[in-house]
Short mmCIF file of C-alpha atoms and ligand atoms in Angstrom, two decimals:
data_model
loop_
_atom_site.label_atom_id
_atom_site.label_comp_id
_atom_site.label_asym_id
_atom_site.label_seq_id
_atom_site.Cartn_x
_atom_site.Cartn_y
_atom_site.Cartn_z
CA MET A 1 -61.25 -19.74 7.45
CA LYS A 2 -57.67 -18.95 6.50
CA ILE A 3 -57.62 -17.63 2.92
CA GLU A 4 -54.86 -19.42 1.00
CA LEU A 5 -53.70 -17.52 -2.05
CA SER A 6 -52.27 -19.46 -4.98
CA GLU A 7 -48.59 -20.34 -5.10
CA ARG A 8 -48.24 -18.53 -8.40
CA PHE A 9 -49.79 -15.41 -7.01
CA ARG A 10 -47.60 -15.62 -3.93
CA SER A 11 -44.52 -15.65 -6.12
CA PHE A 12 -45.33 -12.00 -6.96
CA LYS A 13 -43.50 -9.70 -4.64
CA PRO A 14 -45.15 -6.47 -3.45
CA PHE A 15 -44.55 -3.62 -5.89
CA LEU A 16 -40.89 -2.90 -5.77
CA PHE A 17 -41.01 0.83 -5.31
CA GLU A 18 -43.55 0.68 -2.45
CA GLU A 19 -40.91 1.30 0.24
CA LEU A 20 -39.54 4.18 -1.80
CA TYR A 21 -42.97 5.78 -2.12
CA ARG A 22 -43.44 5.38 1.64
CA LYS A 23 -40.22 7.37 2.18
CA GLU A 24 -41.37 9.94 -0.35
CA ARG A 25 -44.66 10.40 1.53
CA ALA A 26 -42.74 10.77 4.79
CA GLU A 27 -40.49 13.44 3.24
CA ARG A 28 -43.53 15.31 1.87
CA ALA A 29 -45.18 15.11 5.30
CA ARG A 30 -42.08 16.85 6.68
CA GLY A 31 -42.84 19.71 4.27
CA LYS A 32 -40.17 18.80 1.69
CA ASP A 33 -40.78 19.96 -1.89
CA ILE A 34 -40.26 16.60 -3.61
CA ILE A 35 -39.79 16.37 -7.37
CA SER A 36 -40.68 12.89 -8.56
CA LEU A 37 -39.05 11.63 -11.75
CA ALA A 38 -39.66 8.01 -10.79
CA VAL A 39 -42.48 7.08 -13.18
CA GLY A 40 -43.01 7.57 -16.91
CA ASP A 41 -46.41 9.25 -16.94
CA PRO A 42 -46.52 12.13 -19.48
CA ASP A 43 -47.34 15.55 -18.03
CA ILE A 44 -48.33 16.92 -21.46
CA PRO A 45 -52.13 17.05 -21.78
CA THR A 46 -53.90 15.10 -24.54
CA ALA A 47 -54.54 17.34 -27.59
CA PRO A 48 -57.81 19.34 -27.25
CA GLU A 49 -59.19 17.97 -30.54
CA ILE A 50 -58.82 14.40 -29.26
CA VAL A 51 -60.60 15.36 -26.04
CA ALA A 52 -63.37 17.11 -28.02
CA CYS A 53 -63.82 14.03 -30.20
CA ALA A 54 -64.12 11.80 -27.13
CA VAL A 55 -66.69 14.13 -25.52
CA ASN A 56 -68.77 14.00 -28.68
CA GLU A 57 -68.43 10.21 -28.91
CA VAL A 58 -69.49 9.76 -25.28
CA ARG A 59 -72.86 11.34 -26.17
CA LYS A 60 -73.60 8.74 -28.86
CA GLY A 61 -75.94 6.03 -27.61
CA ALA A 62 -74.44 3.41 -29.95
CA ASN A 63 -71.19 3.70 -28.01
CA HIS A 64 -72.94 2.83 -24.76
CA ARG A 65 -73.36 -0.79 -25.80
CA TYR A 66 -70.69 -3.50 -25.50
CA PRO A 67 -67.68 -2.93 -27.72
CA ASN A 68 -66.16 -5.68 -29.87
CA THR A 69 -63.22 -7.33 -28.05
CA LYS A 70 -60.81 -7.00 -30.95
CA GLY A 71 -61.65 -3.32 -31.23
CA ASN A 72 -63.98 -1.35 -33.46
CA GLU A 73 -63.47 -1.32 -37.20
CA ASN A 74 -62.92 2.43 -37.33
CA LEU A 75 -59.87 2.21 -35.05
CA ARG A 76 -58.50 -0.99 -36.60
CA THR A 77 -58.76 0.57 -40.06
CA GLU A 78 -56.95 3.73 -38.91
CA ILE A 79 -54.24 1.57 -37.33
CA SER A 80 -53.73 -0.32 -40.60
CA ALA A 81 -53.57 2.98 -42.52
CA TRP A 82 -51.02 4.39 -40.04
CA HIS A 83 -48.71 1.37 -40.28
CA LYS A 84 -48.88 1.67 -44.06
CA ARG A 85 -47.82 5.34 -43.90
CA ARG A 86 -45.26 4.87 -41.12
CA HIS A 87 -43.64 1.53 -42.02
CA GLY A 88 -44.92 0.73 -45.52
CA LEU A 89 -46.62 -2.38 -44.07
CA ASN A 90 -50.09 -3.74 -44.80
CA PHE A 91 -51.87 -5.31 -41.85
CA HIS A 92 -55.33 -6.65 -42.48
CA HIS A 93 -57.54 -4.94 -39.91
CA ASN A 94 -59.53 -8.15 -39.33
CA ASP A 95 -56.90 -10.65 -38.33
CA GLU A 96 -53.58 -8.84 -38.02
CA VAL A 97 -54.67 -6.02 -35.70
CA SER A 98 -56.29 -6.26 -32.27
CA ILE A 99 -57.06 -3.49 -29.77
CA LEU A 100 -55.87 -3.78 -26.17
CA ILE A 101 -56.83 -2.08 -22.91
CA GLY A 102 -53.40 -0.45 -22.95
CA SER A 103 -50.46 -2.42 -24.36
CA LYS A 104 -49.66 -3.62 -20.81
CA GLU A 105 -52.83 -5.74 -20.84
CA GLY A 106 -51.87 -7.54 -24.08
CA ILE A 107 -48.28 -7.97 -22.93
CA ALA A 108 -49.47 -9.65 -19.72
CA HIS A 109 -51.90 -11.95 -21.58
CA LEU A 110 -49.73 -13.05 -24.52
CA PRO A 111 -47.79 -15.75 -22.58
CA PHE A 112 -51.08 -17.55 -21.81
CA VAL A 113 -51.65 -18.32 -25.49
CA VAL A 114 -48.05 -19.34 -26.18
CA LEU A 115 -46.48 -21.05 -23.18
CA ASN A 116 -47.01 -24.50 -21.76
CA GLU A 117 -45.90 -25.33 -18.22
CA GLY A 118 -42.10 -25.18 -18.09
CA ASP A 119 -41.55 -23.46 -21.46
CA TYR A 120 -38.99 -20.69 -21.33
CA CYS A 121 -39.56 -17.03 -22.07
CA LEU A 122 -36.54 -14.78 -22.58
CA ILE A 123 -36.82 -11.46 -20.81
CA PRO A 124 -34.34 -8.60 -21.01
CA ASP A 125 -32.57 -7.47 -17.85
CA PRO A 126 -33.12 -4.61 -17.02
CA THR A 127 -36.76 -4.87 -18.00
CA TYR A 128 -40.24 -3.41 -17.97
CA PRO A 129 -41.67 -5.62 -15.20
CA THR A 130 -44.94 -6.62 -16.92
CA TYR A 131 -43.13 -9.06 -19.25
CA ARG A 132 -42.72 -11.31 -16.23
CA THR A 133 -46.38 -11.22 -15.14
CA GLY A 134 -47.97 -13.47 -17.75
CA VAL A 135 -45.02 -15.85 -17.80
CA VAL A 136 -45.24 -16.45 -14.06
CA LEU A 137 -49.04 -16.83 -14.08
CA SER A 138 -49.04 -19.23 -17.02
CA GLY A 139 -46.42 -21.52 -15.45
CA GLY A 140 -43.65 -20.57 -17.86
CA ARG A 141 -40.02 -20.12 -16.89
CA ILE A 142 -37.99 -16.96 -17.21
CA HIS A 143 -34.46 -16.70 -18.55
CA ASP A 144 -33.01 -13.21 -18.10
CA VAL A 145 -31.04 -11.83 -21.03
CA PRO A 146 -28.57 -9.09 -20.04
CA LEU A 147 -28.76 -5.69 -21.70
CA GLU A 148 -25.27 -4.30 -21.30
CA GLU A 149 -24.11 -0.80 -22.09
CA LYS A 150 -21.09 -2.16 -24.01
CA ASN A 151 -23.55 -3.88 -26.42
CA GLY A 152 -25.73 -0.80 -26.86
CA PHE A 153 -28.22 -2.37 -24.43
CA LEU A 154 -29.11 -4.99 -27.06
CA PRO A 155 -29.28 -8.71 -26.24
CA ASP A 156 -26.19 -10.66 -27.33
CA LEU A 157 -27.99 -13.58 -29.00
CA GLY A 158 -24.83 -15.68 -29.17
CA LYS A 159 -24.54 -15.61 -25.37
CA ILE A 160 -27.94 -17.19 -24.65
CA PRO A 161 -27.20 -20.83 -23.73
CA GLN A 162 -28.40 -23.15 -26.53
CA LYS A 163 -29.97 -25.55 -24.03
CA ILE A 164 -32.23 -22.67 -22.88
CA VAL A 165 -32.91 -21.57 -26.46
CA ASP A 166 -34.03 -25.13 -27.29
CA ARG A 167 -36.72 -24.86 -24.60
CA THR A 168 -37.71 -21.26 -25.37
CA LYS A 169 -40.99 -20.31 -27.02
CA LEU A 170 -41.19 -16.57 -26.46
CA PHE A 171 -38.82 -13.58 -26.33
CA PHE A 172 -39.97 -10.14 -25.14
CA LEU A 173 -38.03 -7.12 -26.37
CA ASN A 174 -38.65 -3.41 -26.13
CA TYR A 175 -37.14 -0.73 -28.38
CA PRO A 176 -36.88 2.21 -27.99
CA ASN A 177 -36.10 0.78 -24.60
CA ASN A 178 -37.45 1.41 -21.15
CA PRO A 179 -35.41 1.88 -18.97
CA THR A 180 -32.17 2.40 -20.95
CA GLY A 181 -33.40 4.71 -23.75
CA ALA A 182 -31.51 2.56 -26.32
CA GLY A 183 -32.77 1.96 -29.85
CA ALA A 184 -32.53 -1.09 -32.13
CA THR A 185 -31.62 -0.85 -35.81
CA LEU A 186 -33.28 -2.71 -38.67
CA GLU A 187 -29.99 -4.63 -39.07
CA TYR A 188 -30.28 -5.87 -35.50
CA TYR A 189 -33.88 -6.89 -36.11
CA ARG A 190 -32.76 -8.77 -39.26
CA ASP A 191 -30.34 -10.88 -37.24
CA LEU A 192 -32.93 -11.39 -34.53
CA VAL A 193 -35.62 -12.58 -36.96
CA LYS A 194 -33.14 -14.96 -38.59
CA TRP A 195 -32.22 -16.32 -35.15
CA ALA A 196 -35.89 -16.61 -34.11
CA ARG A 197 -36.87 -18.48 -37.28
CA LYS A 198 -33.95 -20.87 -36.88
CA ASN A 199 -34.76 -21.56 -33.24
CA ASN A 200 -38.60 -21.50 -33.41
CA VAL A 201 -38.89 -18.62 -30.98
CA ILE A 202 -41.79 -16.16 -31.06
CA ILE A 203 -40.74 -12.52 -30.79
CA ALA A 204 -42.92 -10.01 -28.96
CA GLN A 205 -41.43 -6.57 -29.60
CA ASP A 206 -42.88 -3.81 -27.43
CA ALA A 207 -42.92 -0.53 -29.37
CA ALA A 208 -44.58 1.62 -26.68
CA TYR A 209 -41.96 4.38 -27.22
CA CYS A 210 -41.63 4.04 -31.00
CA GLU A 211 -42.68 7.63 -31.72
CA ILE A 212 -40.41 9.18 -29.07
CA TYR A 213 -37.19 8.94 -31.10
CA PHE A 214 -34.52 11.63 -31.26
CA ASP A 215 -32.61 10.88 -34.43
CA LYS A 216 -33.91 8.47 -37.06
CA PRO A 217 -37.47 7.07 -36.88
CA ALA A 218 -37.47 3.86 -34.86
CA PRO A 219 -37.95 0.89 -37.23
CA SER A 220 -40.58 -1.81 -36.75
CA ILE A 221 -39.30 -5.39 -36.47
CA LEU A 222 -42.11 -6.28 -38.87
CA GLU A 223 -40.28 -4.39 -41.64
CA VAL A 224 -37.88 -7.36 -41.82
CA PRO A 225 -39.02 -9.77 -44.56
CA GLY A 226 -40.38 -12.93 -42.94
CA ALA A 227 -40.78 -11.31 -39.51
CA ARG A 228 -44.52 -11.78 -39.64
CA ASP A 229 -43.98 -15.54 -39.45
CA VAL A 230 -42.52 -15.22 -35.96
CA ALA A 231 -43.33 -11.81 -34.50
CA VAL A 232 -45.96 -9.52 -33.10
CA GLU A 233 -45.43 -5.92 -32.09
CA PHE A 234 -47.21 -4.02 -29.30
CA TYR A 235 -48.15 -0.35 -29.70
CA SER A 236 -49.50 2.19 -27.25
CA SER A 237 -51.31 5.52 -27.44
CA SER A 238 -50.06 6.37 -23.92
CA LYS A 239 -46.77 8.09 -24.78
CA THR A 240 -47.32 8.71 -28.51
CA TYR A 241 -50.40 10.93 -27.95
CA CYS A 242 -49.95 11.55 -24.21
CA MET A 243 -53.04 9.44 -23.51
CA ALA A 244 -51.75 7.21 -20.69
CA GLY A 245 -54.99 7.47 -18.71
CA TRP A 246 -57.19 6.56 -21.68
CA ARG A 247 -55.90 2.96 -21.87
CA ILE A 248 -55.61 2.06 -25.55
CA GLY A 249 -52.91 -0.06 -27.11
CA TRP A 250 -52.82 -2.53 -29.96
CA VAL A 251 -50.99 -5.56 -31.27
CA VAL A 252 -50.10 -6.20 -34.93
CA GLY A 253 -48.30 -8.93 -36.82
CA ASN A 254 -48.59 -12.71 -36.96
CA SER A 255 -52.30 -13.40 -37.46
CA ARG A 256 -52.33 -16.69 -35.56
CA LEU A 257 -50.94 -14.94 -32.48
CA VAL A 258 -53.11 -11.84 -32.88
CA CYS A 259 -56.27 -13.96 -33.25
CA ALA A 260 -55.32 -16.28 -30.37
CA LEU A 261 -54.72 -13.33 -28.06
CA ASN A 262 -58.04 -11.89 -29.13
CA GLN A 263 -59.82 -15.19 -28.48
CA LEU A 264 -58.35 -15.35 -24.99
CA LYS A 265 -59.47 -11.78 -24.36
CA GLU A 266 -63.02 -12.61 -25.51
CA ASN A 267 -63.09 -14.85 -22.46
CA ILE A 268 -61.69 -12.17 -20.14
CA ASP A 269 -62.76 -8.69 -21.20
CA SER A 270 -65.02 -6.99 -23.73
CA GLY A 271 -62.64 -4.38 -25.06
CA PRO A 272 -62.30 -0.66 -24.34
CA PHE A 273 -65.10 1.95 -24.54
CA ASN A 274 -65.90 2.72 -28.19
CA ALA A 275 -65.91 6.47 -27.51
CA ILE A 276 -62.24 6.27 -26.50
CA GLN A 277 -61.36 4.00 -29.41
CA ASN A 278 -62.84 6.58 -31.80
CA ALA A 279 -60.82 9.35 -30.15
CA VAL A 280 -57.63 7.32 -30.70
CA ALA A 281 -58.70 6.74 -34.33
CA LEU A 282 -58.80 10.54 -34.73
CA ALA A 283 -55.34 10.83 -33.14
CA LEU A 284 -53.96 8.32 -35.66
CA LYS A 285 -55.60 10.14 -38.56
CA HIS A 286 -53.82 13.37 -37.54
CA HIS A 287 -50.66 11.67 -36.28
CA GLU A 288 -48.25 13.57 -38.56
CA ARG A 289 -49.49 16.91 -37.17
CA LEU A 290 -50.07 15.92 -33.52
CA VAL A 291 -46.97 13.90 -32.72
CA PRO A 292 -43.93 16.02 -33.82
CA PRO A 293 -44.47 18.66 -31.07
CA ILE A 294 -44.61 15.91 -28.44
CA ARG A 295 -41.47 14.25 -29.84
CA GLU A 296 -39.67 17.62 -30.02
CA LYS A 297 -40.61 18.36 -26.42
CA PHE A 298 -39.11 15.07 -25.17
CA LYS A 299 -36.05 15.52 -27.38
CA ALA A 300 -35.43 19.05 -26.05
CA ARG A 301 -35.87 17.81 -22.48
CA ALA A 302 -33.47 14.90 -23.07
CA GLU A 303 -30.80 17.19 -24.56
CA LYS A 304 -31.02 19.69 -21.73
CA PHE A 305 -31.12 16.99 -19.05
CA CYS A 306 -28.15 15.13 -20.52
CA LYS A 307 -26.12 18.35 -20.61
CA GLY A 308 -27.04 19.15 -17.00
CA LEU A 309 -26.31 15.62 -15.78
CA THR A 310 -22.89 15.71 -17.44
CA GLU A 311 -22.15 19.00 -15.67
CA ALA A 312 -23.26 17.34 -12.41
CA GLY A 313 -20.73 14.53 -13.00
CA TRP A 314 -23.09 11.71 -14.04
CA LYS A 315 -22.09 9.05 -16.60
CA PHE A 316 -24.46 7.71 -19.24
CA THR A 317 -25.03 6.76 -22.85
CA LYS A 318 -27.23 9.34 -24.56
CA PRO A 319 -30.71 7.92 -25.21
CA GLY A 320 -31.87 7.38 -28.81
CA GLY A 321 -35.48 7.69 -27.72
CA SER A 322 -38.06 7.08 -24.93
CA CYS A 323 -38.67 9.52 -22.07
CA PHE A 324 -35.89 8.20 -19.82
CA ILE A 325 -32.26 8.85 -18.96
CA TRP A 326 -30.41 5.83 -17.59
CA ALA A 327 -27.34 7.01 -15.76
CA LYS A 328 -24.69 6.27 -13.14
CA PRO A 329 -24.11 8.75 -10.31
CA PRO A 330 -20.83 10.70 -9.99
CA VAL A 331 -19.68 8.35 -7.22
CA LYS A 332 -20.07 4.58 -7.30
CA ARG A 333 -23.14 3.71 -5.24
CA SER A 334 -25.73 0.96 -5.30
CA SER A 335 -28.87 2.09 -7.13
CA ILE A 336 -30.96 2.11 -4.01
CA ASP A 337 -28.38 4.05 -1.96
CA ALA A 338 -28.12 6.64 -4.73
CA VAL A 339 -31.90 7.02 -4.90
CA TYR A 340 -32.32 7.40 -1.13
CA PHE A 341 -29.41 9.83 -1.00
CA MET A 342 -30.99 12.06 -3.67
CA LEU A 343 -34.38 11.85 -1.97
CA GLU A 344 -33.01 12.83 1.41
CA LYS A 345 -30.44 15.43 0.33
CA ALA A 346 -32.01 16.93 -2.80
CA SER A 347 -35.71 16.01 -2.49
CA VAL A 348 -35.54 14.35 -5.92
CA LEU A 349 -37.20 10.95 -6.33
CA THR A 350 -35.92 8.65 -9.09
CA ALA A 351 -36.22 4.94 -9.94
CA PRO A 352 -33.39 2.63 -8.79
CA GLY A 353 -31.92 0.68 -11.72
CA SER A 354 -31.73 -2.50 -9.63
CA GLY A 355 -35.54 -2.47 -9.53
CA PHE A 356 -35.52 -3.30 -13.25
CA GLY A 357 -33.21 -6.29 -12.86
CA LYS A 358 -29.77 -7.27 -11.67
CA TYR A 359 -28.05 -5.69 -14.69
CA GLY A 360 -29.66 -2.39 -13.67
CA GLU A 361 -27.56 -2.29 -10.48
CA GLY A 362 -25.55 0.92 -10.24
CA TYR A 363 -27.91 2.85 -12.52
CA VAL A 364 -30.68 5.33 -11.79
CA ARG A 365 -33.59 6.07 -14.14
CA PHE A 366 -34.79 9.63 -14.58
CA SER A 367 -38.18 10.07 -16.22
CA LEU A 368 -38.61 13.29 -18.22
CA THR A 369 -42.38 13.34 -17.87
CA GLU A 370 -42.56 16.37 -15.59
CA PRO A 371 -42.81 20.04 -16.67
CA ASP A 372 -39.60 21.80 -17.83
CA LYS A 373 -39.47 23.98 -14.71
CA LYS A 374 -39.30 20.90 -12.47
CA LEU A 375 -36.61 19.33 -14.65
CA ASP A 376 -34.56 22.57 -14.47
CA GLU A 377 -34.96 22.63 -10.71
CA THR A 378 -33.88 18.96 -10.52
CA LEU A 379 -30.68 19.79 -12.40
CA ARG A 380 -30.03 22.77 -10.15
CA ARG A 381 -30.36 20.55 -7.08
CA LEU A 382 -28.21 17.76 -8.55
CA LYS A 383 -25.43 20.17 -9.49
CA SER A 384 -25.16 21.38 -5.91
CA LEU A 385 -25.31 17.91 -4.39
CA ASP A 386 -22.10 16.80 -2.68
CA TRP A 387 -21.71 13.00 -3.12
CA GLY A 388 -18.51 12.84 -1.06
CA ASN A 389 -16.15 10.03 -2.04
C1 PLP B 1 -41.89 -0.54 -22.10
C2 PLP B 1 -43.32 -0.31 -21.82
N1 PLP B 1 -44.22 -1.08 -22.44
C3 PLP B 1 -45.53 -0.95 -22.21
C4 PLP B 1 -46.01 -0.01 -21.33
C5 PLP B 1 -47.48 0.05 -21.07
O1 PLP B 1 -48.11 1.04 -21.78
P1 PLP B 1 -49.68 1.16 -21.85
O2 PLP B 1 -50.00 2.45 -21.20
O3 PLP B 1 -50.01 1.11 -23.31
O4 PLP B 1 -50.28 -0.01 -21.12
C6 PLP B 1 -45.12 0.83 -20.67
C7 PLP B 1 -45.61 1.82 -19.71
O5 PLP B 1 -44.92 2.49 -19.01
C8 PLP B 1 -43.74 0.66 -20.91
O6 PLP B 1 -42.83 1.42 -20.29
#
């Protein structure tokens, strides 16, 4: 029998960086000392007290039973308390907070509870690719919204064609932004919420990098009065506490959306291991002590890397947060040519901007999630790289 996969599934292309990783493996096989700054996977270990808490929780028999899909009360209560301290916002832990198996999981599932066949979802370009996943699988349509450097990598709402807006139900955004490192101000969010309310568009703001800010604390869109009528926000423990492998995220905001997403998930998964949820609850409780050293580390890396890149002739806007530098090489090259050139001539692997969307063409993304020594060595290699003309 010939196995026929679904049309929707077939519309997914193989992972974009696969060919790049194949080249990287080939270079390594030739004995090259490759430094990979292609993915954003923090090198900093999870704090020992979080690990110790998890070990203790694993031993408890009660945690060996099924968890509750929306997350255990201990974690949801700590999340509510944290948002109160951090943003001055009250979220009821029962219907305005739901735990996710990493924020990526909730991001991929949200379109299923919002979109009907043919409804539009606005997605930034360049983008974190998972925003597209749920839209494609639920039969929605995608309209790409450019993030241009001249606009601070923020969507120009006035430029989105009204005939698309009229058919749009959902808009994914992400600040501090991957891949550009840009931030959004509360003023921008105010305009966005006003626009969303006027046009009946649901906003899904992805705050995965909200604690990796370099200047002022990144605001929550939900701080805007009335935002809760139209918006949810996704959070992640992956970068905030360097817990990417533990897989915990959460969604807060509009209760109808939070509860609908939870109801869908009740039919798909049974939530993350309670032992891990309790470890994240501890992380949130001690957030103000645990997070500043992580933030400072990424800030110091960003400052040093920006200085080095400037000396190596690269052009970029300094990031306001995240663990990425989004930059153009000293000589005009397509993203993919620049990435292959650096891999072959300097044994440095980076992510091609064009892989994040057409407006990423010409850029390269450096991820600062490798130890300082490797970042220093990267800069040394880039400074001695001759790009020709
Ligand atoms: C913008 C953005 N959102 C969400 C995620 C997913 O994070 P999580 O580990 O919580 O699934 C990532 C991961 O790299 C990301 O870059």
